[in-house]
Amino acid sequence: MSSAQPTTYTQGHDKSVTANHARRTAEQSGSFVLPHLKPTFKILDIGSGPGTITFGFAKYVPQGSVTGIDLSDEVIAQAEELLSQQDPKPKNVTFKKGNVLEGLPFKDGEFDVIYTSQVLIHIHDPVTALKEMKRVCKPVTGIVCSKEGDWPLRYVPYTRGLQLFHYWFYQMIHGKAPEEIRHPDQAPFAPGHRGGSLLHVWAREAGFDPKRIEKGASVQVYATEEQRGFYAEGMVKRIVDGGHGEKFKSLGATEEEVQEIVKGWREWGENVDGWTATVDCEVICHN
């Protein structure tokens, strides 16, 4: 399979970006998958990033294996570094470079569980990606599991800086953003425009039986002073050090808008009323 569009991860893999990813765990991001695991299962984690979820699964399949796949040598190196720091270090985890849209280097039906987290919303052709996941998943007994964030994003207070951030962030990931993100008072933004609430639709279009697709959701909240501080500072680092500010400007943002975004995040992090909730949609597709 090939793609006419680039398949790079538009947010990049600077540690200012992956630091937040590295806080994710199998228990937090894969809780909906854990009840389905058996000790001998082979798991494939697509878009494994810094690998914390990948090697987090390892203890649940002690006689099995977990393989993490990602696009970038840079992020695979980060994952291998974090893996080497684990005590004890799991012996059933490996990381490989691969691209789900160009075809995975595995035979048909090789894995019991295929897993993704915050991956399909960044892929311009999620249906093709899910078809490839279906191919390498065991027939009948295998499952393809995905957890993806949904729009709209919810923030209090929702300042002009955060509105601008979401407009340019959406544009960076998905292409042209609906104007109501930039001007939320003008029209409601329909959920699922390009978010996780379309997961079950993509899965059906990829060939999964809709009667064998389990649909669910979870919510992650950042509201305490510590949570707001970590979240806001991470966003500022992405913009200032991780290249997001320059990417926003390449898409048409002004320097003043980028500075307003940075200001907005810092003010949100310091605001005692600051709150955000991320809705993550989840599917388990029985093959």
Short mmCIF file of C-alpha atoms in Angstrom, two decimals:
data_model
loop_
_atom_site.label_atom_id
_atom_site.label_comp_id
_atom_site.label_asym_id
_atom_site.label_seq_id
_atom_site.Cartn_x
_atom_site.Cartn_y
_atom_site.Cartn_z
CA MET A 1 0.00 0.00 0.00
CA SER A 2 1.20 3.51 -0.69
CA SER A 3 -0.03 6.99 0.04
CA ALA A 4 0.01 10.18 -1.97
CA GLN A 5 0.18 12.22 1.20
CA PRO A 6 3.04 12.35 3.71
CA THR A 7 2.63 10.04 6.68
CA THR A 8 4.87 11.86 9.10
CA TYR A 9 3.58 12.74 12.55
CA THR A 10 2.91 16.47 12.19
CA GLN A 11 3.47 17.24 15.86
CA GLY A 12 7.05 15.94 15.59
CA HIS A 13 8.97 13.88 18.13
CA ASP A 14 10.82 16.55 20.08
CA LYS A 15 10.94 15.59 23.77
CA SER A 16 8.74 18.61 24.51
CA VAL A 17 6.03 16.68 22.65
CA THR A 18 6.79 13.12 23.76
CA ALA A 19 7.19 14.09 27.45
CA ASN A 20 3.41 14.11 27.77
CA HIS A 21 3.13 10.85 25.82
CA ALA A 22 5.65 9.24 28.19
CA ARG A 23 3.26 9.77 31.12
CA ARG A 24 0.74 7.41 29.53
CA THR A 25 0.51 3.91 30.97
CA ALA A 26 -1.10 0.64 29.96
CA GLU A 27 -3.40 0.95 32.96
CA GLN A 28 -4.51 4.47 32.03
CA SER A 29 -4.61 4.30 28.24
CA GLY A 30 -5.25 0.59 27.83
CA SER A 31 -7.63 -0.16 30.69
CA PHE A 32 -10.37 -1.18 28.23
CA VAL A 33 -7.98 -3.72 26.68
CA LEU A 34 -6.58 -5.36 29.84
CA PRO A 35 -9.59 -7.62 30.59
CA HIS A 36 -9.15 -9.22 27.17
CA LEU A 37 -5.46 -10.14 27.57
CA LYS A 38 -4.15 -13.65 28.15
CA PRO A 39 -0.59 -14.49 29.32
CA THR A 40 0.46 -15.96 25.95
CA PHE A 41 -0.87 -13.17 23.72
CA LYS A 42 1.19 -11.38 21.08
CA ILE A 43 0.42 -7.64 21.09
CA LEU A 44 1.26 -5.08 18.41
CA ASP A 45 1.26 -1.43 19.52
CA ILE A 46 1.06 0.81 16.44
CA GLY A 47 2.32 4.36 16.91
CA SER A 48 4.03 3.34 20.14
CA GLY A 49 5.83 6.67 20.67
CA PRO A 50 8.11 6.67 23.73
CA GLY A 51 6.88 3.18 24.55
CA THR A 52 5.50 3.48 28.07
CA ILE A 53 2.20 1.85 27.12
CA THR A 54 4.03 -0.78 25.06
CA PHE A 55 6.22 -2.09 27.84
CA GLY A 56 3.40 -1.49 30.30
CA PHE A 57 1.49 -4.28 28.54
CA ALA A 58 4.44 -6.66 28.95
CA LYS A 59 3.58 -7.83 32.47
CA TYR A 60 0.11 -8.87 31.34
CA VAL A 61 1.52 -11.24 28.68
CA PRO A 62 4.53 -12.83 30.46
CA GLN A 63 4.60 -15.82 28.10
CA GLY A 64 3.74 -13.65 25.10
CA SER A 65 5.31 -10.57 23.52
CA VAL A 66 4.71 -6.90 22.81
CA THR A 67 6.00 -5.17 19.67
CA GLY A 68 5.96 -1.39 19.27
CA ILE A 69 5.90 0.16 15.79
CA ASP A 70 6.54 3.81 14.98
CA LEU A 71 7.57 5.96 12.03
CA SER A 72 10.59 7.70 13.48
CA ASP A 73 14.07 6.49 14.42
CA GLU A 74 14.13 9.39 16.88
CA VAL A 75 11.12 8.24 18.88
CA ILE A 76 12.14 4.57 18.70
CA ALA A 77 15.46 5.57 20.29
CA GLN A 78 13.53 7.36 23.04
CA ALA A 79 11.43 4.23 23.61
CA GLU A 80 14.48 1.96 23.79
CA GLU A 81 16.13 4.36 26.24
CA LEU A 82 13.07 4.33 28.52
CA LEU A 83 12.83 0.54 28.20
CA SER A 84 16.46 0.18 29.32
CA GLN A 85 15.66 2.20 32.45
CA GLN A 86 12.94 -0.18 33.63
CA ASP A 87 13.75 -2.29 36.67
CA PRO A 88 13.31 -5.09 35.97
CA LYS A 89 13.59 -4.59 32.23
CA PRO A 90 10.89 -6.54 30.35
CA LYS A 91 12.43 -9.18 28.10
CA ASN A 92 9.41 -9.63 25.84
CA VAL A 93 9.30 -6.13 24.31
CA THR A 94 10.78 -4.98 21.00
CA PHE A 95 10.51 -1.78 18.97
CA LYS A 96 10.63 -1.57 15.18
CA LYS A 97 10.29 1.11 12.54
CA GLY A 98 7.22 0.73 10.37
CA ASN A 99 4.37 2.49 8.60
CA VAL A 100 0.86 1.08 8.82
CA LEU A 101 -0.20 2.90 5.63
CA GLU A 102 2.63 1.40 3.61
CA GLY A 103 2.16 -2.13 4.91
CA LEU A 104 3.35 -3.71 8.14
CA PRO A 105 6.28 -6.18 8.06
CA PHE A 106 4.21 -9.01 9.54
CA LYS A 107 2.34 -11.98 8.14
CA ASP A 108 -1.44 -12.31 8.08
CA GLY A 109 -2.99 -13.11 11.45
CA GLU A 110 0.26 -12.81 13.39
CA PHE A 111 -1.06 -10.97 16.47
CA ASP A 112 -3.75 -11.60 19.05
CA VAL A 113 -4.16 -7.90 19.87
CA ILE A 114 -3.52 -4.79 17.78
CA TYR A 115 -3.56 -1.58 19.79
CA THR A 116 -3.41 2.14 18.99
CA SER A 117 -3.71 5.21 21.19
CA GLN A 118 -4.00 8.73 19.74
CA VAL A 119 -2.80 7.49 16.35
CA LEU A 120 -5.70 7.21 13.91
CA ILE A 121 -6.78 10.83 14.40
CA HIS A 122 -3.33 11.82 13.06
CA ILE A 123 -3.55 9.58 9.98
CA HIS A 124 -5.12 11.02 6.83
CA ASP A 125 -6.49 7.58 5.86
CA PRO A 126 -7.55 5.79 9.06
CA VAL A 127 -9.67 3.26 7.15
CA THR A 128 -6.66 1.98 5.21
CA ALA A 129 -4.71 1.81 8.48
CA LEU A 130 -7.46 -0.25 10.11
CA LYS A 131 -7.59 -2.60 7.10
CA GLU A 132 -3.89 -3.31 7.57
CA MET A 133 -4.39 -3.85 11.30
CA LYS A 134 -7.20 -6.28 10.49
CA ARG A 135 -4.87 -8.19 8.16
CA VAL A 136 -2.19 -8.85 10.81
CA CYS A 137 -4.78 -9.65 13.51
CA LYS A 138 -5.76 -13.27 14.14
CA PRO A 139 -9.10 -14.15 12.58
CA VAL A 140 -12.04 -14.95 14.88
CA THR A 141 -10.15 -14.69 18.19
CA GLY A 142 -8.07 -11.54 17.57
CA ILE A 143 -9.05 -7.98 18.46
CA VAL A 144 -8.11 -4.53 17.16
CA CYS A 145 -8.34 -1.90 19.91
CA SER A 146 -8.11 1.85 19.54
CA LYS A 147 -8.39 4.87 21.82
CA GLU A 148 -8.64 8.29 20.15
CA GLY A 149 -9.37 11.78 21.41
CA ASP A 150 -12.43 13.61 20.11
CA TRP A 151 -13.26 17.18 19.20
CA PRO A 152 -14.41 19.61 20.50
CA LEU A 153 -11.80 20.16 23.18
CA ARG A 154 -13.20 21.50 26.45
CA TYR A 155 -11.45 24.20 28.49
CA VAL A 156 -12.35 26.64 31.26
CA PRO A 157 -11.62 29.47 30.85
CA TYR A 158 -11.63 29.25 27.06
CA THR A 159 -9.57 32.35 26.31
CA ARG A 160 -8.68 33.86 22.96
CA GLY A 161 -5.21 32.32 23.23
CA LEU A 162 -6.58 28.80 23.62
CA GLN A 163 -9.07 29.35 20.79
CA LEU A 164 -6.21 30.34 18.50
CA PHE A 165 -4.18 27.33 19.65
CA HIS A 166 -6.95 24.90 18.77
CA TYR A 167 -7.54 26.52 15.40
CA TRP A 168 -3.91 26.21 14.33
CA PHE A 169 -3.39 22.86 16.08
CA TYR A 170 -6.35 21.36 14.22
CA GLN A 171 -5.01 22.81 11.00
CA MET A 172 -1.54 21.35 11.66
CA ILE A 173 -2.98 17.86 12.18
CA HIS A 174 -5.97 17.66 9.84
CA GLY A 175 -5.69 20.45 7.30
CA LYS A 176 -8.14 23.35 7.03
CA ALA A 177 -9.92 23.92 10.32
CA PRO A 178 -13.59 24.90 10.65
CA GLU A 179 -13.89 28.63 11.35
CA GLU A 180 -16.03 27.93 14.41
CA ILE A 181 -12.88 26.73 16.21
CA ARG A 182 -11.33 30.14 15.70
CA HIS A 183 -14.61 31.91 16.38
CA PRO A 184 -16.53 29.51 18.67
CA ASP A 185 -19.28 32.04 19.29
CA GLN A 186 -20.36 31.86 15.64
CA ALA A 187 -21.46 28.21 15.43
CA PRO A 188 -21.35 24.97 17.40
CA PHE A 189 -18.55 22.63 16.38
CA ALA A 190 -19.97 19.22 15.55
CA PRO A 191 -18.16 16.43 17.39
CA GLY A 192 -16.64 13.73 15.24
CA HIS A 193 -15.70 16.09 12.38
CA ARG A 194 -12.28 14.41 12.40
CA GLY A 195 -12.11 12.91 15.87
CA GLY A 196 -12.35 9.71 17.81
CA SER A 197 -16.15 9.56 17.74
CA LEU A 198 -15.78 8.30 14.16
CA LEU A 199 -13.74 5.27 15.27
CA HIS A 200 -16.56 2.75 14.92
CA VAL A 201 -17.44 4.19 11.51
CA TRP A 202 -13.85 3.84 10.27
CA ALA A 203 -13.76 0.28 11.64
CA ARG A 204 -16.96 -0.68 9.82
CA GLU A 205 -15.63 0.83 6.60
CA ALA A 206 -12.43 -1.20 7.09
CA GLY A 207 -14.46 -4.40 7.06
CA PHE A 208 -15.20 -5.14 10.71
CA ASP A 209 -18.66 -6.47 11.50
CA PRO A 210 -20.53 -3.62 13.27
CA LYS A 211 -22.21 -6.21 15.50
CA ARG A 212 -18.74 -7.22 16.75
CA ILE A 213 -17.47 -3.71 17.48
CA GLU A 214 -17.57 -2.72 21.16
CA LYS A 215 -17.87 1.07 21.59
CA GLY A 216 -16.95 3.03 24.69
CA ALA A 217 -15.33 6.19 26.00
CA SER A 218 -13.34 7.59 28.91
CA VAL A 219 -12.54 11.07 30.18
CA GLN A 220 -9.23 12.49 31.38
CA VAL A 221 -9.38 15.64 33.51
CA TYR A 222 -6.64 18.17 34.32
CA ALA A 223 -7.82 20.47 37.09
CA THR A 224 -5.45 20.59 40.08
CA GLU A 225 -2.69 23.17 40.34
CA GLU A 226 -0.07 20.48 39.65
CA GLN A 227 -1.97 19.05 36.69
CA ARG A 228 -2.59 22.46 35.15
CA GLY A 229 1.04 23.45 35.62
CA PHE A 230 2.38 20.33 33.92
CA TYR A 231 -0.14 20.50 31.08
CA ALA A 232 0.28 24.21 30.38
CA GLU A 233 4.08 24.19 30.60
CA GLY A 234 4.18 21.22 28.25
CA MET A 235 2.09 23.09 25.71
CA VAL A 236 4.31 26.17 25.97
CA LYS A 237 7.42 24.03 25.41
CA ARG A 238 5.83 22.49 22.32
CA ILE A 239 5.19 25.94 20.87
CA VAL A 240 8.48 27.57 21.86
CA ASP A 241 10.96 24.68 21.76
CA GLY A 242 9.17 21.90 19.89
CA GLY A 243 8.57 23.80 16.66
CA HIS A 244 4.79 24.11 16.87
CA GLY A 245 4.93 27.90 16.85
CA GLU A 246 6.90 27.88 13.60
CA LYS A 247 4.52 25.31 12.09
CA PHE A 248 1.56 27.50 13.02
CA LYS A 249 3.22 30.47 11.30
CA SER A 250 3.94 28.39 8.20
CA LEU A 251 0.20 27.73 8.04
CA GLY A 252 -0.65 31.42 8.27
CA ALA A 253 -0.60 32.36 11.95
CA THR A 254 0.97 35.70 12.81
CA GLU A 255 3.72 36.16 15.38
CA GLU A 256 1.20 38.06 17.50
CA GLU A 257 -1.16 35.09 17.43
CA VAL A 258 1.63 32.69 18.47
CA GLN A 259 2.50 34.97 21.39
CA GLU A 260 -1.19 35.16 22.33
CA ILE A 261 -1.27 31.36 22.37
CA VAL A 262 1.75 31.16 24.69
CA LYS A 263 0.21 33.79 26.95
CA GLY A 264 -3.10 31.95 26.95
CA TRP A 265 -1.54 28.68 28.08
CA ARG A 266 0.44 30.33 30.87
CA GLU A 267 -2.62 32.19 32.12
CA TRP A 268 -4.70 29.02 32.01
CA GLY A 269 -2.10 27.10 33.98
CA GLU A 270 -2.07 29.77 36.70
CA ASN A 271 -5.84 30.22 36.85
CA VAL A 272 -7.41 28.66 39.94
CA ASP A 273 -10.52 27.91 37.86
CA GLY A 274 -8.51 26.27 35.07
CA TRP A 275 -10.01 22.95 33.97
CA THR A 276 -9.97 20.70 30.94
CA ALA A 277 -11.51 17.35 30.07
CA THR A 278 -10.45 15.21 27.14
CA VAL A 279 -12.97 12.70 25.84
CA ASP A 280 -11.30 9.57 24.46
CA CYS A 281 -13.42 7.29 22.29
CA GLU A 282 -12.62 3.58 22.42
CA VAL A 283 -13.39 0.58 20.22
CA ILE A 284 -12.64 -3.12 20.45
CA CYS A 285 -13.10 -4.71 17.02
CA HIS A 286 -13.41 -8.49 17.06
CA ASN A 287 -11.81 -9.83 13.89
#
